[in-house]
PDB file of C-alpha atoms in Angstrom:
ATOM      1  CA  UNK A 192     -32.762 -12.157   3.158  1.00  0.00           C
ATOM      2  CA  UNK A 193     -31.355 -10.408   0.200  1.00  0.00           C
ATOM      3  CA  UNK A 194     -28.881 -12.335  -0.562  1.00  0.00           C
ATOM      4  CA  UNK A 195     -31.343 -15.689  -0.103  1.00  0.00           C
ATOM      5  CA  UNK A 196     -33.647 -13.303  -2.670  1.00  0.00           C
ATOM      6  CA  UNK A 197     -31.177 -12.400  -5.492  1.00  0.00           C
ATOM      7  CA  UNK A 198     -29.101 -15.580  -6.830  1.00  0.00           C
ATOM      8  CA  UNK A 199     -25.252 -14.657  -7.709  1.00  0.00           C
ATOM      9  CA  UNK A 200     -26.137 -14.753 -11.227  1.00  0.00           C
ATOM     10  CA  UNK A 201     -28.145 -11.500 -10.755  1.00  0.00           C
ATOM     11  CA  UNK A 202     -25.712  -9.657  -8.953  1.00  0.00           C
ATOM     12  CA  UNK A 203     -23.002 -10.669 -11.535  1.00  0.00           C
ATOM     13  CA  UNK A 204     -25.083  -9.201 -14.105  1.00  0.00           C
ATOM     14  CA  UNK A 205     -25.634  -6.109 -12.451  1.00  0.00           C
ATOM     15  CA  UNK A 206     -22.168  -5.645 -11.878  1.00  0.00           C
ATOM     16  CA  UNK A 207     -21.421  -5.666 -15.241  1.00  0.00           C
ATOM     17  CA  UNK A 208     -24.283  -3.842 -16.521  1.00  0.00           C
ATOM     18  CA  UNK A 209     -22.564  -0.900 -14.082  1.00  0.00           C
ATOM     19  CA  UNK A 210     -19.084  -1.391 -15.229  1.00  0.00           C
ATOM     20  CA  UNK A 211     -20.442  -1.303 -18.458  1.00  0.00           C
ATOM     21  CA  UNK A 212     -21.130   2.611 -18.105  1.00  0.00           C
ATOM     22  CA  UNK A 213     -18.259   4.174 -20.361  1.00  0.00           C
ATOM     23  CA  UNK A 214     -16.550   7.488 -18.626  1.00  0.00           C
ATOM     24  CA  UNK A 215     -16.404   9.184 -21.843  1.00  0.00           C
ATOM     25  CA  UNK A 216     -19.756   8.578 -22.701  1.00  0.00           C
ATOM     26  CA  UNK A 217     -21.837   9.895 -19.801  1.00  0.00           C
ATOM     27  CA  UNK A 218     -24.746   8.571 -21.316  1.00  0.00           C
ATOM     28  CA  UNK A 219     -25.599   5.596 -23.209  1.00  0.00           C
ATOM     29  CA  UNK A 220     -28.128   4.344 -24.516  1.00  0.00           C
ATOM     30  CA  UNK A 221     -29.976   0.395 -24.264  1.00  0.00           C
ATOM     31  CA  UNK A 222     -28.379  -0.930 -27.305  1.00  0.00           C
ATOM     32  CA  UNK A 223     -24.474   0.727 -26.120  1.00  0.00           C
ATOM     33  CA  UNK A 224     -25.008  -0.905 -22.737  1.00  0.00           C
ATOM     34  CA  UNK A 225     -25.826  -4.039 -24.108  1.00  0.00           C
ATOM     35  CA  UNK A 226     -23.268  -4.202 -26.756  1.00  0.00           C
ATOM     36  CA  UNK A 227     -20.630  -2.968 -23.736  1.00  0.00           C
ATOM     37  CA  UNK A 228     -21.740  -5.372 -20.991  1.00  0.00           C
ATOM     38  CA  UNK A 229     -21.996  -8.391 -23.268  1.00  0.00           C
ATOM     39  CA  UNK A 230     -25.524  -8.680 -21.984  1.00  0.00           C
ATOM     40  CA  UNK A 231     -29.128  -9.060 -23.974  1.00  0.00           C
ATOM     41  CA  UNK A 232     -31.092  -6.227 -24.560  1.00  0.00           C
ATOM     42  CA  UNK A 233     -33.773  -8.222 -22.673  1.00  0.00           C
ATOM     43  CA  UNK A 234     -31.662  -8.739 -19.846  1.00  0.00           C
ATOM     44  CA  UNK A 235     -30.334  -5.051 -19.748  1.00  0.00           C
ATOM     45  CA  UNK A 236     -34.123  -3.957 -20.055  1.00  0.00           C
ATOM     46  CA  UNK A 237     -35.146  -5.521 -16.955  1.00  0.00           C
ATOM     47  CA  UNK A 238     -31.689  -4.746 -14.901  1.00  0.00           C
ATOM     48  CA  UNK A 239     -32.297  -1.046 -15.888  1.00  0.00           C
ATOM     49  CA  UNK A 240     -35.626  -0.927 -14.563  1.00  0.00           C
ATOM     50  CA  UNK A 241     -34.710  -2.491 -11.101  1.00  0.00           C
ATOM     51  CA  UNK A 242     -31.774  -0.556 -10.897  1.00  0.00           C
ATOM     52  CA  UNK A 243     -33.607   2.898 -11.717  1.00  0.00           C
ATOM     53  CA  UNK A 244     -35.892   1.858  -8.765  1.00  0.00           C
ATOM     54  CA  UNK A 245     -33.140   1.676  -6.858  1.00  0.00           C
ATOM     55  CA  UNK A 246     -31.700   5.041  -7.490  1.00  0.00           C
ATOM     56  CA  UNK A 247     -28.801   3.313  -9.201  1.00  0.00           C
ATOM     57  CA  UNK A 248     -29.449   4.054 -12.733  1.00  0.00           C
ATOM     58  CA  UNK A 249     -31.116   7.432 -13.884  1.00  0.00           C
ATOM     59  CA  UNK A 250     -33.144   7.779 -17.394  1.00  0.00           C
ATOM     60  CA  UNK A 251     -31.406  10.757 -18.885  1.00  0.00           C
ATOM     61  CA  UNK A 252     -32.819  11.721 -22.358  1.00  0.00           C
ATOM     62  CA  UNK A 253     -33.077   8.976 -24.839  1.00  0.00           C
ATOM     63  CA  UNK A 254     -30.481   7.034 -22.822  1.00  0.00           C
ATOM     64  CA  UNK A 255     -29.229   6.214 -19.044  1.00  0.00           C
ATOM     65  CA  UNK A 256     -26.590   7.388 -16.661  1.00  0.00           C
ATOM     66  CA  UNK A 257     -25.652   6.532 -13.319  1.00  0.00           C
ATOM     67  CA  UNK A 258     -27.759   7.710 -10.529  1.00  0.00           C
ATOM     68  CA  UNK A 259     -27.355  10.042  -7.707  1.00  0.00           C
ATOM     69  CA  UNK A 260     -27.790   6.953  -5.074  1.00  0.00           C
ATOM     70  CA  UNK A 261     -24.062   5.663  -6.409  1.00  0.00           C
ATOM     71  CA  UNK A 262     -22.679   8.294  -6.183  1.00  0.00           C
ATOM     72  CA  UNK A 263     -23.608   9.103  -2.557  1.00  0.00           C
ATOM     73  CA  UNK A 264     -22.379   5.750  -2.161  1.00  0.00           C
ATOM     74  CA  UNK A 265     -18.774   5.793  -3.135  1.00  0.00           C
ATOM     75  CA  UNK A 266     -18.637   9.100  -1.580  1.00  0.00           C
ATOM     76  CA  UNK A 267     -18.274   7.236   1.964  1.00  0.00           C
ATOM     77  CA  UNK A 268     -15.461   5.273   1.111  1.00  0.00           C
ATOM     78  CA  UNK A 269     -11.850   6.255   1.874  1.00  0.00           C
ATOM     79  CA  UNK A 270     -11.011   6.445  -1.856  1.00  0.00           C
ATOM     80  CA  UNK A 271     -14.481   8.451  -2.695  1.00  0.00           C
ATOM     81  CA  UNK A 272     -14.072  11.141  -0.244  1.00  0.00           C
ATOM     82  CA  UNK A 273      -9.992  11.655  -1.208  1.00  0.00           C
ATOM     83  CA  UNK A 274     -11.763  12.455  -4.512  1.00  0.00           C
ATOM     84  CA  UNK A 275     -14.250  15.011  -3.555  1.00  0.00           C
ATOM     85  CA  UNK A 276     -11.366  16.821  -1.602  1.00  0.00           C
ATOM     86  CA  UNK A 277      -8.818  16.331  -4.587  1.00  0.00           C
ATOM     87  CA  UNK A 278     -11.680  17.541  -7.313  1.00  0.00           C
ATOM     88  CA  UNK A 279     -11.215  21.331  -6.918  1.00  0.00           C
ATOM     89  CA  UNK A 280      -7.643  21.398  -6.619  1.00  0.00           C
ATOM     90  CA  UNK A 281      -7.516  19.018  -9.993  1.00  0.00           C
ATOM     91  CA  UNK A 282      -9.620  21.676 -11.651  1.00  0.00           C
ATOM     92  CA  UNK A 283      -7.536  23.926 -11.089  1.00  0.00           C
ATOM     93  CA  UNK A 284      -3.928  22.267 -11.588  1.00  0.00           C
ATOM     94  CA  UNK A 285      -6.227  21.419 -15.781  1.00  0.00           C
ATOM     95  CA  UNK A 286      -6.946  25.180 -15.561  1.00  0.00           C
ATOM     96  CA  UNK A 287      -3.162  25.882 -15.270  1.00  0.00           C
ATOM     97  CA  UNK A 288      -1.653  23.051 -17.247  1.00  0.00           C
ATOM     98  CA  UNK A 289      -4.351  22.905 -20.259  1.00  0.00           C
ATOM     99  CA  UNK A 290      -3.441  18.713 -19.743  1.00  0.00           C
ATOM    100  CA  UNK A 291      -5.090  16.052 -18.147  1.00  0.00           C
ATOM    101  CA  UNK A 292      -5.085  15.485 -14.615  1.00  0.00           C
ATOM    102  CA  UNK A 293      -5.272  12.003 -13.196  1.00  0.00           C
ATOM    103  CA  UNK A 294      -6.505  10.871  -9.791  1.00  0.00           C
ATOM    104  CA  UNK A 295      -5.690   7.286  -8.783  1.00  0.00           C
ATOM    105  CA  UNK A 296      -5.063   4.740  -6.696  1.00  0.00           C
ATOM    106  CA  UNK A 297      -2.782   1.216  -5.881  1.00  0.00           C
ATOM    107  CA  UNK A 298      -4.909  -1.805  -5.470  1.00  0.00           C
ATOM    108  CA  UNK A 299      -2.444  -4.309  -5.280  1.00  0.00           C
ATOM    109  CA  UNK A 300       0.407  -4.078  -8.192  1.00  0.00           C
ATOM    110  CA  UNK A 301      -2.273  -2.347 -10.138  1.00  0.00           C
ATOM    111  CA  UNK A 302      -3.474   1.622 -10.739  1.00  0.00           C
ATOM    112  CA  UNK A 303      -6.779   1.705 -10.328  1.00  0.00           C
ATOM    113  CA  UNK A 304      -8.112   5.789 -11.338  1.00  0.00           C
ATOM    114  CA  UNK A 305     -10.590   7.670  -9.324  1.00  0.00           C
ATOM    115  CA  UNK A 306     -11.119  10.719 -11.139  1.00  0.00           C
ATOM    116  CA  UNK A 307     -10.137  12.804 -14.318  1.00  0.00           C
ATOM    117  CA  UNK A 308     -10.368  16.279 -15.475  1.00  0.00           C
ATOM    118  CA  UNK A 309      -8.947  16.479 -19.345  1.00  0.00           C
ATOM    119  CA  UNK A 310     -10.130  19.026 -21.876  1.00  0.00           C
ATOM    120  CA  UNK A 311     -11.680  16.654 -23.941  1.00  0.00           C
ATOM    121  CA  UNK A 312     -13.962  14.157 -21.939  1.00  0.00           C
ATOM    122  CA  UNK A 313     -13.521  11.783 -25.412  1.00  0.00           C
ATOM    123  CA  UNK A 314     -10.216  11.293 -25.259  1.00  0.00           C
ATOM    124  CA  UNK A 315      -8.413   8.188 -26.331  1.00  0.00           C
ATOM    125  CA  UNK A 316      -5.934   7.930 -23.460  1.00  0.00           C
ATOM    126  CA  UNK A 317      -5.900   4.268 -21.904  1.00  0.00           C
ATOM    127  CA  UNK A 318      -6.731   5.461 -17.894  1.00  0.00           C
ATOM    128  CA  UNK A 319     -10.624   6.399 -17.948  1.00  0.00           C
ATOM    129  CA  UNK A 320     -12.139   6.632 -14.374  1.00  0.00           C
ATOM    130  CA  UNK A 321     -12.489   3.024 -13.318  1.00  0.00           C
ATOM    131  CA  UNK A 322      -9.604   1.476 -15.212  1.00  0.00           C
ATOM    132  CA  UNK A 323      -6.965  -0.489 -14.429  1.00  0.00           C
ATOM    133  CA  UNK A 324      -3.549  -0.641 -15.003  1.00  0.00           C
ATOM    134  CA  UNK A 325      -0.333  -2.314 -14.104  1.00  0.00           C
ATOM    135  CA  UNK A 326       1.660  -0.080 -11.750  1.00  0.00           C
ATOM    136  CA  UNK A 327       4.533  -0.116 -13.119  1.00  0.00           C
ATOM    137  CA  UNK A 328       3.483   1.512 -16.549  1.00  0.00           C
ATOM    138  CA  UNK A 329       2.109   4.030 -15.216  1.00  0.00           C
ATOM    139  CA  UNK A 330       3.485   7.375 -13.500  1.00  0.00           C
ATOM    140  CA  UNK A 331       0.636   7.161 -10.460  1.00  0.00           C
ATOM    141  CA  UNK A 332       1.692   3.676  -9.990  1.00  0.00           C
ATOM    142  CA  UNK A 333       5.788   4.400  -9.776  1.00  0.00           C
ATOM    143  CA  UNK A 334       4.760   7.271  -7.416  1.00  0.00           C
ATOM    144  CA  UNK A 335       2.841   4.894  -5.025  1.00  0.00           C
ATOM    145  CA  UNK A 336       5.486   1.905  -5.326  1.00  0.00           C
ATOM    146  CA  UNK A 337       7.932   4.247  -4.603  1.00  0.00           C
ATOM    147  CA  UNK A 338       7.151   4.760  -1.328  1.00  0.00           C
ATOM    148  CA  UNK A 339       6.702   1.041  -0.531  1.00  0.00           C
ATOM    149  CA  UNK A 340       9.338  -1.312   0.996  1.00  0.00           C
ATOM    150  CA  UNK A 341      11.421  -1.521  -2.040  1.00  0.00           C
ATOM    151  CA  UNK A 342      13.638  -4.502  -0.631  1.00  0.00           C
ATOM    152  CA  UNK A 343      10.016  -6.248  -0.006  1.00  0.00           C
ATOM    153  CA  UNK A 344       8.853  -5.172  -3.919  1.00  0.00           C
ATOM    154  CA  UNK A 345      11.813  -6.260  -5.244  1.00  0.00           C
ATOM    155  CA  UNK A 346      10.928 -10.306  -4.408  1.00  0.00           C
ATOM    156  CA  UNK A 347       7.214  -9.742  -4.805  1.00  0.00           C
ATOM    157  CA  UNK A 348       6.878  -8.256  -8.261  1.00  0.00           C
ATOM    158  CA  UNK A 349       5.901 -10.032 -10.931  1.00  0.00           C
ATOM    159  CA  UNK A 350       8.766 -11.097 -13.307  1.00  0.00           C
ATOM    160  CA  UNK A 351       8.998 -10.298 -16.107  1.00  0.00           C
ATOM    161  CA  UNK A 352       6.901  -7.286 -14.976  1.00  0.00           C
ATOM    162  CA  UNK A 353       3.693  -6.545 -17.569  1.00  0.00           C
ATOM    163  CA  UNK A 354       3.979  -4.260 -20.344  1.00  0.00           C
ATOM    164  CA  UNK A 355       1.416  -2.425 -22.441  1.00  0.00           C
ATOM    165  CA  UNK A 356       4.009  -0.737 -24.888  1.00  0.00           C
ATOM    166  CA  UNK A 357       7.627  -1.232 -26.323  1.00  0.00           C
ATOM    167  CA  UNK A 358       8.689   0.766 -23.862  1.00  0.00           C
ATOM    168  CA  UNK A 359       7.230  -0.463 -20.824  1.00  0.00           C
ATOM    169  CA  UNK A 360       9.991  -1.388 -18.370  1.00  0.00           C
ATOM    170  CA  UNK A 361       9.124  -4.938 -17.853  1.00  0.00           C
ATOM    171  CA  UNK A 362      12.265  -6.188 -16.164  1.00  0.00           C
ATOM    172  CA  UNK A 363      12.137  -5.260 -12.202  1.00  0.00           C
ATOM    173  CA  UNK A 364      15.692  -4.161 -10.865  1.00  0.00           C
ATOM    174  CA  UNK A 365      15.264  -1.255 -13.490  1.00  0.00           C
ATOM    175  CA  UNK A 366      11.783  -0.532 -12.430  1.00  0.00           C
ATOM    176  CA  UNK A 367      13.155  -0.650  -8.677  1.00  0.00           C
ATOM    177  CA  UNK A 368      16.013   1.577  -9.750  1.00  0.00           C
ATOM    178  CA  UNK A 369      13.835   4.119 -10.936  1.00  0.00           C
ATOM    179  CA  UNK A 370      11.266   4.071  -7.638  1.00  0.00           C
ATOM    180  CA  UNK A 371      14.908   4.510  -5.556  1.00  0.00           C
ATOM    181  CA  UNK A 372      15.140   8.201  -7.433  1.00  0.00           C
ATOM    182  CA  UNK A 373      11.793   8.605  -7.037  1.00  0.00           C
ATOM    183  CA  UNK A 374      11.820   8.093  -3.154  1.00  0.00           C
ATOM    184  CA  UNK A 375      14.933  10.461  -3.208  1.00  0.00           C
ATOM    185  CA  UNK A 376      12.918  13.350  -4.614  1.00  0.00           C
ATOM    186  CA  UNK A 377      12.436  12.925  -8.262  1.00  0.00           C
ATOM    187  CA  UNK A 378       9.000  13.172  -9.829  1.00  0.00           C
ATOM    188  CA  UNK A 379       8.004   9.892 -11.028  1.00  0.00           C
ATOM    189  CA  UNK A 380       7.516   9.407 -14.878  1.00  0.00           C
ATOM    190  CA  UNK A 381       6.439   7.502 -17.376  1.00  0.00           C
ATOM    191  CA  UNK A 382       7.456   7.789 -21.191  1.00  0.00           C
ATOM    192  CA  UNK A 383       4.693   6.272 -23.310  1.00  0.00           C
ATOM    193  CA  UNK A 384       4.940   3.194 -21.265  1.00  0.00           C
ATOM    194  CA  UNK A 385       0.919   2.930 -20.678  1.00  0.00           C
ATOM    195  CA  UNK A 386       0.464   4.422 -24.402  1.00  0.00           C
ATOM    196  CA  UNK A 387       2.726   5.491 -27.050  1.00  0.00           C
ATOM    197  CA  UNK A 388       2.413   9.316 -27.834  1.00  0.00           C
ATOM    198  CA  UNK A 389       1.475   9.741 -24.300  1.00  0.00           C
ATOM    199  CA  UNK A 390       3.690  10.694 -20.954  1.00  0.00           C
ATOM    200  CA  UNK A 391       3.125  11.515 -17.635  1.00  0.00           C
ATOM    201  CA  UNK A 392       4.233  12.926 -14.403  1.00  0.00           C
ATOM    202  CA  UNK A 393       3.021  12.135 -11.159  1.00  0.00           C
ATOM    203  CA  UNK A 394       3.363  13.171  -6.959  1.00  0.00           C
ATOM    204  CA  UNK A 395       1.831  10.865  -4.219  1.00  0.00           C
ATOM    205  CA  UNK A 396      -0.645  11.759  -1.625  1.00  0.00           C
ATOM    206  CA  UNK A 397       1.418  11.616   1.339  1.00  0.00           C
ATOM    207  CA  UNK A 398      -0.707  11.184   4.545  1.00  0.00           C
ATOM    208  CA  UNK A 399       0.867  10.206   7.759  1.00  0.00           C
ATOM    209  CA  UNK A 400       3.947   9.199   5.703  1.00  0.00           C
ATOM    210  CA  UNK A 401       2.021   6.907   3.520  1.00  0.00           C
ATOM    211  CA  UNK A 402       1.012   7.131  -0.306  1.00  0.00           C
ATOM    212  CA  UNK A 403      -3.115   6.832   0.016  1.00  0.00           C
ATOM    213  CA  UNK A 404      -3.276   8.074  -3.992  1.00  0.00           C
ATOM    214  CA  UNK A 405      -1.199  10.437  -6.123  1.00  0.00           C
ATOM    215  CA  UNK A 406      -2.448  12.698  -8.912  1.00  0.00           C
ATOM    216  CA  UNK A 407      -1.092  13.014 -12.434  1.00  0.00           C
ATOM    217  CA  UNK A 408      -0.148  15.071 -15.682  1.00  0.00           C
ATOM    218  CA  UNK A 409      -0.737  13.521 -18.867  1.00  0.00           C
ATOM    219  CA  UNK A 410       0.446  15.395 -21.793  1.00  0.00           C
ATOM    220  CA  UNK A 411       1.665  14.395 -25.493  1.00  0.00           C
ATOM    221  CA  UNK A 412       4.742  13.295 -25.078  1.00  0.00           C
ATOM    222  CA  UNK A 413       6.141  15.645 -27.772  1.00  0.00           C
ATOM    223  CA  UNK A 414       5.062  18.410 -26.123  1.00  0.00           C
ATOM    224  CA  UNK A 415       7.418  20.119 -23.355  1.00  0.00           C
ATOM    225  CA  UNK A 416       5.647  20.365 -20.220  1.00  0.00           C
ATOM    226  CA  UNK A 417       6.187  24.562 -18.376  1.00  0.00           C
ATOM    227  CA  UNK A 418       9.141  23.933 -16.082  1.00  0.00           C
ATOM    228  CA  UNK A 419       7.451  24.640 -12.979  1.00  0.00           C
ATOM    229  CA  UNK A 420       4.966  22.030 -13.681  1.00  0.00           C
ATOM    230  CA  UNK A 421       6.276  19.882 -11.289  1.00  0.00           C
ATOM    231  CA  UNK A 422       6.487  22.265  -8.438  1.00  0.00           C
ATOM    232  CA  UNK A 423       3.274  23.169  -8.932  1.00  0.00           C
ATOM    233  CA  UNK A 424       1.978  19.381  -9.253  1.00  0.00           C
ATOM    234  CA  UNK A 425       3.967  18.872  -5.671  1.00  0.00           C
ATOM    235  CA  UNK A 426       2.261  21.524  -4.118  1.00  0.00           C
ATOM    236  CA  UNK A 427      -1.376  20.810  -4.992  1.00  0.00           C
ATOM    237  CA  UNK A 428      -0.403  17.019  -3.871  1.00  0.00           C
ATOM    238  CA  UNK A 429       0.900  18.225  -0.475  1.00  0.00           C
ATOM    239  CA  UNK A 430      -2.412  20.807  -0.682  1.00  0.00           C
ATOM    240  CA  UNK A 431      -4.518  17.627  -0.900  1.00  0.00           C
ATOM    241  CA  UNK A 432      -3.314  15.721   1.813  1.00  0.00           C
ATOM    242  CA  UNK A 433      -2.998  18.435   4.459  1.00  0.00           C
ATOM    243  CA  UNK A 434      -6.929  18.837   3.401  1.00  0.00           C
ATOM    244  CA  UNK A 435      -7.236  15.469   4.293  1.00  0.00           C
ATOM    245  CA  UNK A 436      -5.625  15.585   7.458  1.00  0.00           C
ATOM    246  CA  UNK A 437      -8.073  18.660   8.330  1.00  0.00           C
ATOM    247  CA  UNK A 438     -11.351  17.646   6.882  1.00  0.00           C
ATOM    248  CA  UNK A 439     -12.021  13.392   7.710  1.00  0.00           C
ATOM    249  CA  UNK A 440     -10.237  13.394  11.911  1.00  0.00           C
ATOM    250  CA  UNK A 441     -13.215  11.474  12.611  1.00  0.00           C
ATOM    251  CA  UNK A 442     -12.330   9.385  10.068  1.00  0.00           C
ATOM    252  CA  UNK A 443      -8.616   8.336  10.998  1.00  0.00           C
ATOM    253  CA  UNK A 444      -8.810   5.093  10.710  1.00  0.00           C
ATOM    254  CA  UNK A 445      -9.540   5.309   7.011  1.00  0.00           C
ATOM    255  CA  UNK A 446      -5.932   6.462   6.236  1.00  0.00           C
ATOM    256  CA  UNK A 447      -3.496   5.380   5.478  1.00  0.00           C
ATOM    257  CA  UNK A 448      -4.075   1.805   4.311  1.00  0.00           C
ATOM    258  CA  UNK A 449      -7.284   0.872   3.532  1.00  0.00           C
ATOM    259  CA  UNK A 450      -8.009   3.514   0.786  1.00  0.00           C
TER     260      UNK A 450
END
């Protein structure tokens, strides 16, 4: 058996070697991954080879990037094929904002992001594909929470709540205050709460009334967003999960929870 085969330790390793892969940097090379992982360049050496075998890993000109086989694997999860249908429509809400748009998800009282489309694929902003983030810094995260049981959030947050800037809100009947507007019809924001210089605005994936994800507009937070930003944002959110609706029926069971 495989698992019999390939002791823990292995698999641990591999893990990280993947998570190691940086979203800004498509491509890395032995000494980046090794240096990102924590891992010896012996021990990378040999887990890229196995793992290039495997279709997990490509070689991709003096360096490595992740292979096709992973991601035809994620795309047959809930949360990989919400991105392929939310891709095109992201595209083209960049196109018309010139910010970054954010695809992500809640996994427990965290963010985690699916996707990104920003103009500049090295940019410094905190939420890379594959991070996490408490939910309640970020504008995806209030979006999600807010269409939760708020009477049932309110005892099961943590408290004090976590921060990642000064102005976090860390203290949870204001947090709870703001998801009540937010469930009313606001657009859920954050104010360089995940990153200072940085805001957001966000609108949930609705699909039979649940929030399965919720997509993003990052933007300096100098910088006045076009007024019919949101509108637009709400549109290509309601866009996304009407496409969803349409395109997985004989998937139904994936949505709305287990995303």
């Amino acid at each position: 058996m495989l698992i019999s085969e390939t002791p823990p330790s292995i698999l641990s390793k591999a893990f990280d070697l993947l998570r190691a892969f940086n979203t800004h940097e498509r491509v890395m090379t032995l000494s980046e991954l090794s240096r990102a992982s924590g891992l010896p360049k012996s021990t990378v050496h040999r887990l890229l080879a196995r793992l290039i075998d495997l279709g997990a890993i490509e070689n991709h000109g003096a360096g490595y990037r992740i292979g096709i086989e992973l991601f035809q694997l994620g795309s047959t999860t809930p949360a990989g094929a919400m991105r392929d249908v939310a891709m095109p429509h992201m595209a083209t809400l960049h196109r018309w904002t010139g910010h970054t748009v954010q695809l992500g998800v809640l996994r427990g009282f965290d963010v985690v992001y699916l996707e990104k489309v920003a103009r500049n694929s090295k940019s410094s902003d905190p939420s890379g594909v594959g991070t996490r983030l408490p939910a309640s810094c970020t504008a995806i995260g209030k979006a999600m929470l807010a269409h939760e049981h708020l009477e049932d959030l309110q005892h099961f947050l943590p408290s004090p709540l976590p921060g990642l800037t000064p102005r976090s809100v860390t203290a949870v009947d204001p947090l709870i205050a703001q998801l009540r507007l937010i469930r009313q019809g606001d657009l859920a924001r954050e104010q360089e709460e995940a990153r200072l210089g940085l805001s957001c605005i966000a609108s949930p994936i609705v699909v039979r009334g649940f929030a399965v994800g919720a997509l993003s507009v990052a933007h300096p937070a100098d910088v006045e967003l076009d007024p019919k930003t949101g509108t637009v944002l709400r549109d290509t959110t309601a866009q996304i999960a009407k496409e969803i609706r349409q395109r997985l029926p004989e998937h139904d069971d994936w949505f709305p929870r287990d995303v």
